[in-house]
Every structure is written in structure tokens, then in C-alpha cells.
Amino acid sequence: MNAFPPTLPAPRRSTLLRHLAVTAAAALLLLGLTYGLAPFRNYQLATMAAYLCATAGLTLLTGLNGQLSLGHGALMATGAYTVALLQNALGDAGFLGGWTLIVSLAAAVVVATAVGAVIGLVAARLRGPYLAGFTLAVAVVVPAIATTFDGVFNGEQGLGVAVPPPPAALGASFPYERWQAWLALAGALLTMLLLANLVRSRFGRSLVAVRDDEVAARLAGIHVARTQVLAFVVSAACAGLGGGLLALLAQSVSPGAFSLTLSLFLLMAIVIGGLGSLAGAVWGAALLVALPDLSHLLTERLALSPAVAQRLEGNLPLAVFGITLIVVMIVAPGGVQGLLRRLGRSARLSWSTRRG
Amino acid sequence: MQRFIFLTLDGLSRGAVYAAFALALVLIWRATRIVNFAQGAMAVATAYAAYSISTATGSYWLGFGIALVAGLMLGAVVERGVMRFVDHGSPLNAVIVALGLVLVLQAGLGMAYGNEFRPAPAPFSRTALSVGELALLSRYDLFVFAAVLLVVLALALLFTRTPVGLRMRAAAFAPEVSRLLGVNVGGMLTFGWALAAALGALAGMLIIPTELGLHPHAMDLVFVSAFTAAVVGGLDSPPGAVVGGLAVGLILSYVSGYLGSDVTPLAVLVLLLAVLLIRPAGLFSAAARRTV
Amino acid sequence: MSAEPMLQTSGLIAGYGNAPVLRGIDLTVPAGTITAVLGANGAGKTTLLRALSGLIRPTGGRIVFDGVELGGTPVEHLVRRGLVHVPQGRGVVEELTVEENLRLGGLWRRDRTDARRALAEVYDLFEPLARRRRHAGHQLSGGERQQLALGRALVARPRLLLLDEPSLGLAPRVTAEIMALLRQLRDDTGLTVLLVEQNVRSALSVADEGVVMALGRIVVATGPAELRDDEQLRHAYLGF
């Protein structure tokens, strides 16, 4: 007979230590990686890390708490525009050092959190298609705000972002892309550490409880609305950080970069990666960067006219995403991570039965 | 006062289109308890089909007809080929699959036609006819009213007076019992989706000539506005969808007229917010929710 | 009356998911009779009817209806052959009117005149329905709903009627009327009825045959008189 180990919740201290150890190990590994990668690949790694902040937060909200948000692209936009405006303002006022980045990113998180709180307060009262429709409206309308308040946001053209060079301490010949990767990875690791701890905490358990059975959770003493708003706020903060990092990486912001399509991309990423799993968020972020890259390779290989190539390149990732998403939802709703888990479980089962 | 009348009539004209679109959403909701988030993208696809046919043959009306037929076919294909296989255990699933469909459709259209704005001419003059000093409706507005009225009446007759309509309603309300009485519930579902998609195609064809042009994202904001209209009327109520559509059209027209058209998207969001917070079940619903 | 049974099952196995509820049912329902299916909750009575009408696919055994093996016949086709199942809870479509519910029973028929005639006959039979034909289903009382469900089944002109707990929630007088109607239909039109009932007394008052189920099997198949008179049987399976 198999004696499965009892699954008691781990005591907090050892969980935190474990997470810190994993984070430190990952940091070291990634550091080494950035020395080995070509500049463009470092840039891609940085972009992936920025997306990871958003996908991890969205995993918490949609995967663990069951609230479908189609508006997180708009929250990323909030963080991105905050960074843009603040960096430009600080630059104009003569302040331009590495520390401005910390201030801008912190501001991005704060602003995105505030907006997330407002949206979250509304969202907590909505369910099912009403929630989806409301967040969809947010995603469609918020980019339009850039055009409404033309003076501040400069409409469709967007804003450039004044970014300081890497700190002098790193040396004059330090590759810029590596610095970008370090910045973004730092943000991503911090986010993952935070979220991993949250997931294992009491708050994390109440998130899942509310998702699985709202009435039962309420009867068990969980304050449902508060939990849902907090989930929204946390995920908004993460999205804001991700958007802020993207602004720094691209050195520009525009409404087109944060359209409804981005919100859908984020959702697709976490579904394909595996809804409800932080590891799945990593897969999703990787997919968000890998797919456009692969489609670019494909269109280059096909040697098409520049007009056709541009059409294909821009839209192929969307099409592949869409198809993959439909197939995954129908065939394997657990996503990549779910598939891996299932494979792992069946492998473990066959191993133990062979031993027994 | 003149302006008010003009805005009112213009709002009603747009409202008629929102009504048609909202009705399509309600049709699918009543039959399947799904909000078809791909409705807008499907409508755009049929509009592109019309565009291709119109430019190839020079006939607007042929293209118009093709759009409706394409709508019927697309609706049937989506239901039979995709939505039927979705696990309805979690309500998230159908929404996510529909959104995947949006990506596929918009990407496909972008690849086939490019993302630029294409011209979408109206079949009738869009200048307002004047009665004395008052600028009233244009010929195009009258066409829109007539088309929507005709289609809504036809659907109402179909559902309430024909055997097929009875089968469709029975299949939507009580699928198991309907099967026991010989109704092909699956077939009725497919037919319902086909009709809804054709209705969405009509709405698309009517509204795109009034916008900036045809492009893959042309119906995004229309979807949001029509969704708002459907929520206003109550997702379960077809008359509610029509009233909601007209109401949303009017409100947006006044906002655009008195506050500027830049504010319109924001106004839609605020309106949706207001409805969802005050009366989420819609104006025409009687259902009460039981909470703990 | 033909010697061929209207319905016959042999070794019928069916269930939900992995657990079989019916564990091999051998049942014979003679034509033109009312057979009562009795037994405690969970015995599998409703599952039996659902397996017969195809709502559940049997995983083993055979069903022969009117001499033809049903095999994988889709649910929607059975009403044409004359098999009508009135499910538990009646299945009145609340959002439709009385008339629409009734018309639903005759939609499968190509001949519109025949369908209209059947509808008129049902209105003759159930006077309260005729009076309330424009009312919505949710406005009807329990007894009226049962009449509507039965009437709708009759519009389909069934040869075999599967009834699942028609007396549920009804006053004794109304139940008696329903049972009397069943008897009348059997006598006048040769209708065969398979009647699942919790209300044992009512069922036995009209039944020609009786079958008792327990834990997915038929444990007793006999005449209603024996069921009434054998005290041991009654105590063991019927609770009184």
C-alpha cells in the first residue's frame, strides 16, 4: 500500500527560507546567463522578465482567484506611462541618475495599484461574463484616453522615455542590454518571490477558497469582497511594474503597444502556461517573447515582399496564439504546466507501482 | 433645440445598430448561457467578405448579401466546429475560447488584407435631409432604421410563430425535455448561432460606413457599446436588448455632441460601470439573486 | 392484443461514470398493460427509464422496443417510433405557454392536420388546459403541470409511455384522477405504460403488472395483488 505523505501546510519560516534560496540560486544562474547571451537575446530576456511580472500577477488573479481580467494590458499601460512621465519630468528638472529608475518604478507600482483598486472594487461585485465585459471595456477604452488627454499623453504618437545609462561602477564598456536584463530580472525575481510567498500564505489559500466555492468560503469566515479586491490590487501592482519595465526597455510608450491585443495576449499566456500555476506564468512570458521571434524567422525564411512580410509578421503570432489557445482550452485546460504535472504524476505512479 | 433633435435622431440611428448587435448577443446568451465575445470579430470578417465581393463585382448589394450569408455560415461553423467542444463546466472556458477566436479572426484578416483602413462607402447619401430649418435624418439613416426594423420583426415572427422558432426556444429553455420530444437540440443550437452571427454581420455592415473605415479592429468599441446595451436591457431579454441599444445610442450621441467625440469611449465605460453597479441584471429582468 | 411484448430488456447495464446503477435488468412489458416499477430511493428506477429513452447510453445488454432492437438509436428519434418519456419533475417548459408546450409534442409529425387533431383531442381530455392555453408554464399549479406533461406526451400519440413519478407533489385526489386517466387510456387506445412510482398504493391501484427494484436489480416481478397481499414482500421492499 502506498503511504502518501500528509499534505499539511508548511510552516511559514521554512517556506520563506526555501523561496529565498530558490530565488538566490535563480539569480545566480540568470546572472551567468546574461554574460553568455548576445545583446539581442539579453534584450529579449529582459522583455520576458517584464512580461513575467504581469503574467505572474494575472495568474494570481485569474488562475488562483478565478476573476477573469481582460484589462491588464491597460494596467501595464498605467505603469508604463507613469514611468515615462516621471522619467521625462526628472530628466527635464536635471535629475538623471540610476536612482531615478527606482523612483519611477515605485511610482508606477503605486499608480497602477491605485487604478487597480478602483477597478477591483467594481470587479468584486461582478461575476462571469459581466466581469469579462467590464474588463474588456477597460482594455478598449483606456488606450483611447491617451487621445482624449492629448496634451499630457501626446495621443497616438506616444512619448519617448529618458533613460539614464548604466551606473558608472559597472564600467564604460558594459553592454546596455545586459544592464536592461539585470533591471528587468531583478523586478521579475522580486515579483515571483513575493507572489510565491503569498500563494503559500493564508491569503493564497483564501484566494483559492473563494474561487472554488464562494458561498462556502463566506461561511468559513473569509471576507470574499476584500479578498477579491486585494487580489486585483496585487495583480495590478505586478502589471504596473511590468509595464514600467517595458517602458524603460523600449524607451518609449504609445497606446498602440498596450491595446486590447496585449490584454488578450497576457490572458492567453497564462492559460497556455497553465492557469493557476506560477511556473506556468514563466512559460507564458517565454511564449509572449518567443512567438513573435519565431514568426519573424519564418517570414524571413519565406522571402516575401516587404509589404506582405510585414502583414504576416505582425499577425502571425496573434493567429498562432489564438489557435493554440483554443486547442489548449479544449484539449488540455491545464495548460503546459498541467500537462507536465500529469506526465509527472503518471511517471511517479508507474514507478511506485513497479516498486510495490 | 435644433442640435438636440439632430443628436436624438442620429443617436437613434446608431442605437438601432447597437440594438441589432445586442440582440445577437442576447440570442446566444439565451440559448447557451455564453456571451459571444467573438461576435464583433465575426462581424468584421463578414464585412471584409462583402468588401472583397463588392470591389470585385462593383455591386454593393451583392457584397451586402454575401456578408449576411457569410454570417450564417460563420456562426454555424463556429458553433459546430469550436464551441461544441468546449467544456462548459467552468464559465471561463467559453469566454477564453471566444477570445482566442477573436485573435485568430483579427490576425487572419490582418494577414489577408493588411491592418490599414479600407474605404467602406455607404449605399445611400449620409447627408441629413432638411425639413425647413431642421436637419433630420439622412437617407442612410432611414435605410438603417428600415433594415433593423425588418430584421427584428422577422426574427420575432420566426421565434413566436413558426415551428422552427418553437423548437429553438424549447431547445434553449429545456434541452433534455426537447430531445425527448424529438427536437434536434444540437441542430437548433447551430441554427441559433448562425442567425445571431448573421444579425451581427448586418450590424457591422450598417455601422462600419459611418466610422473611419474597415479594419480588423473596427468592431471592438461597437462590441463594448452593444454589450453595455445588452446588460442595460438584461441579457435574458430580447426586447430589453432593443431598448438598451437605442438608449446607449442616444446617450453616446448626446455625449459626443455636447462634450466632444473624444470622450465617447470613456462615456461607454462610465455607462457600463453605472449599469453594472446599479442594476446588473438589467432593466427588464425580474430575477433576484440569493446571497448568503 | 398482440402476444409480442411492447418492451423487453435483457441484461441491461447502465450508469453514470464508472459506477453502474443498473446491474443487469431483465424486464418484459406486455403490450396494452400498465406496469408499475417500485422500489426505494436509489434503486435505479429513474435510471432505468433514462436508459430506455436513450438519455443514458447503456454499457451492456439489449433493449427491444416493439420488436426492434434500439441499439444506438438517438434520443430524438424515439418519439417517432412511439416511445415517449415524461421525466421526473414533469419537464414542463416554464417559459412557454400551455399551447406551445402541447404543440411541442406534435412537432415531429409531418402531417400538420394530424398534429392539430391530436392537440384538439388533448384539449378535450384536459379541460383545465383548454381554459388556460395562453398561460405560461410557470403559472400552472402542480396538478395542471402534470396534466400538461401528460397531455404533451399524448399529443405525440405514444405507443409506450414512460412515466417517472407522476404523483410527486400532488394531492391524493389529483393523483387518483391521473391514475384513472391512465387506466382509461389503456382501455380505450391500448396504450402501454411503464410507471415508476414512489406512491405504491396509487401505482398498485392501476397496475396490471408489478416490478420491484433494489440496488439496480429487479428482485420481484409479479402481479399487483401479490404485491399487496404478501406482507413480507411489502415490508422488505415497499416499506409498509
PDB file of C-alpha atoms in Angstrom, chain B residues 16 70 117:
ATOM      1  CA  ALA B  16     -30.668  50.796 -33.951  1.00  0.00           C
ATOM      2  CA  ALA B  70     -21.152  34.569 -44.634  1.00  0.00           C
ATOM      3  CA  PHE B 117      -8.106  51.299 -43.015  1.00  0.00           C
TER       4      PHE B 117
END
